[in-house]
């Protein structure tokens, strides 16, 4: 379409970059169809849970103060529990982010003398301080919870021998991170996570399994709670918030685990009974309703990015053709300069703060400097088009999100344009 090409050119995407993108898209039709099928299934799943729980306008009313008898909040938790096929759920604006949700789940279910095991290598950066791998006040280590880790094998697969050896009489909880986070290992499929859970429970049937589900929700038709996880945990400013939730986190799981989480989040004895919704219910419900479609758009963006960058010689994780289990695309750019150019392009495509230039900074909870491009409606939301990464070898930028596929597409084209303009990529 000529008008579109002209418009894109006005917005800083040259016809050469546009046509390079279109050629890549031609090869992606079948994959995009498959993503749409998954989204359709997940849309039905969410819709059916909303109908079953008789969601009505009354659920959107604001509550304040203690928030006793908050029907909207309580019902949203039933909707989440039904979608994740769990006995219970804790879904709250009082959970400030994904790290907080994970911290609540861990500290509620681990007591002094217990051991935590990660069978999938080192956990996500912010979790390292939570656990005490990097010493921090109030870490689990300070409370007498020990930690063990079994690293993945060279090829990214589970090291079952090392895992068997690591499980002992103290092992109380096993944490499995689904998404790669800021690492360049593969993200696990739900089926792979299921195999790992079965292996661990076979060795120790009463061990609790928690899955850090960040960025994985709705990418497949099943979730880790469908394959034996006792708790699945995530952030509402990622996938399940659908871009509309302005804050929040969720923990779905067994009644026993979730109850403990509620006591930890509020106070022993109070649990789920308190926690006013502050008028946020409409965005939490509506965001959850939108989430399957939003996730599909973001996933298309991730695949598109891999199919633009890989042929230009940049290593992509996942690569251009392999199957997807989260919405993250890592692109190894090889230099700080290239990371800055890439992020500049993403930022320049944003609806908010498009005029800002992202630069590396010391971000709390992270060990290296981090660069972030995010022109989001919700600050820090990474279900919205965003790119970030720690400034360290291999200088990988982690690209994710996009509330609509068209926006993701434009952002990726603009990132490539910046790389081309800076002489860092040749098409
Ligand atoms: C985003 C993320 C978290 C939590 O991060 P927050 O920024 O605190 O929401 C935890 N684990 C993984 C794998 C993540 O991607």
PDB file of C-alpha atoms and ligand atoms in Angstrom, residues 96-100 102 124 126-127 177-182 212-215 235 237-238 328 363 366 382, ligand 1:
ATOM      1  CA  UNK A  96       3.268  -4.339  43.590  1.00  0.00           C
ATOM      2  CA  UNK A  97       5.058  -6.332  40.865  1.00  0.00           C
ATOM      3  CA  UNK A  98       6.170  -9.791  39.785  1.00  0.00           C
ATOM      4  CA  UNK A  99       9.109  -9.874  42.174  1.00  0.00           C
ATOM      5  CA  UNK A 100       6.749  -9.049  45.023  1.00  0.00           C
ATOM      6  CA  UNK A 102       7.205 -14.320  43.913  1.00  0.00           C
ATOM      7  CA  UNK A 124      15.894 -13.965  37.447  1.00  0.00           C
ATOM      8  CA  UNK A 126      15.671  -9.541  41.187  1.00  0.00           C
ATOM      9  CA  UNK A 127      15.030 -12.959  42.759  1.00  0.00           C
ATOM     10  CA  UNK A 177      11.342 -20.173  36.059  1.00  0.00           C
ATOM     11  CA  UNK A 178       9.471 -20.686  32.804  1.00  0.00           C
ATOM     12  CA  UNK A 179      10.880 -17.764  30.853  1.00  0.00           C
ATOM     13  CA  UNK A 180      14.548 -17.187  30.183  1.00  0.00           C
ATOM     14  CA  UNK A 181      14.594 -13.781  31.908  1.00  0.00           C
ATOM     15  CA  UNK A 182      17.865 -11.955  31.252  1.00  0.00           C
ATOM     16  CA  UNK A 212       7.564 -18.214  37.905  1.00  0.00           C
ATOM     17  CA  UNK A 213       5.109 -17.814  35.028  1.00  0.00           C
ATOM     18  CA  UNK A 214       6.159 -14.271  34.021  1.00  0.00           C
ATOM     19  CA  UNK A 215       5.719 -13.658  30.283  1.00  0.00           C
ATOM     20  CA  UNK A 235       2.782  -9.876  37.231  1.00  0.00           C
ATOM     21  CA  UNK A 237       1.795  -5.450  34.132  1.00  0.00           C
ATOM     22  CA  UNK A 238       2.852  -8.356  31.947  1.00  0.00           C
ATOM     23  CA  UNK A 328      10.379 -12.536  24.935  1.00  0.00           C
ATOM     24  CA  UNK A 363      18.410   0.090  38.286  1.00  0.00           C
ATOM     25  CA  UNK A 366      19.974  -5.415  39.057  1.00  0.00           C
ATOM     26  CA  UNK A 382       6.430  -4.833  29.597  1.00  0.00           C
TER      27      UNK A 382
HETATM   28  C1  LIG B   1       9.584  -9.775  34.971  1.00  0.00           C
HETATM   29  C2  LIG B   1      10.006 -11.004  35.629  1.00  0.00           C
HETATM   30  C3  LIG B   1       9.947 -11.147  37.022  1.00  0.00           C
HETATM   31  C4  LIG B   1       9.428 -10.071  37.947  1.00  0.00           C
HETATM   32  O1  LIG B   1       9.800  -8.824  37.627  1.00  0.00           O
HETATM   33  P1  LIG B   1       9.027  -7.499  38.096  1.00  0.00           P
HETATM   34  O2  LIG B   1       9.738  -6.478  37.314  1.00  0.00           O
HETATM   35  O3  LIG B   1       9.248  -7.406  39.556  1.00  0.00           O
HETATM   36  O4  LIG B   1       7.593  -7.623  37.765  1.00  0.00           O
HETATM   37  C5  LIG B   1      10.350 -12.346  37.550  1.00  0.00           C
HETATM   38  N1  LIG B   1      10.764 -13.350  36.775  1.00  0.00           N
HETATM   39  C6  LIG B   1      10.827 -13.248  35.446  1.00  0.00           C
HETATM   40  C7  LIG B   1      11.282 -14.407  34.633  1.00  0.00           C
HETATM   41  C8  LIG B   1      10.444 -12.085  34.827  1.00  0.00           C
HETATM   42  O5  LIG B   1      10.486 -11.987  33.501  1.00  0.00           O
END
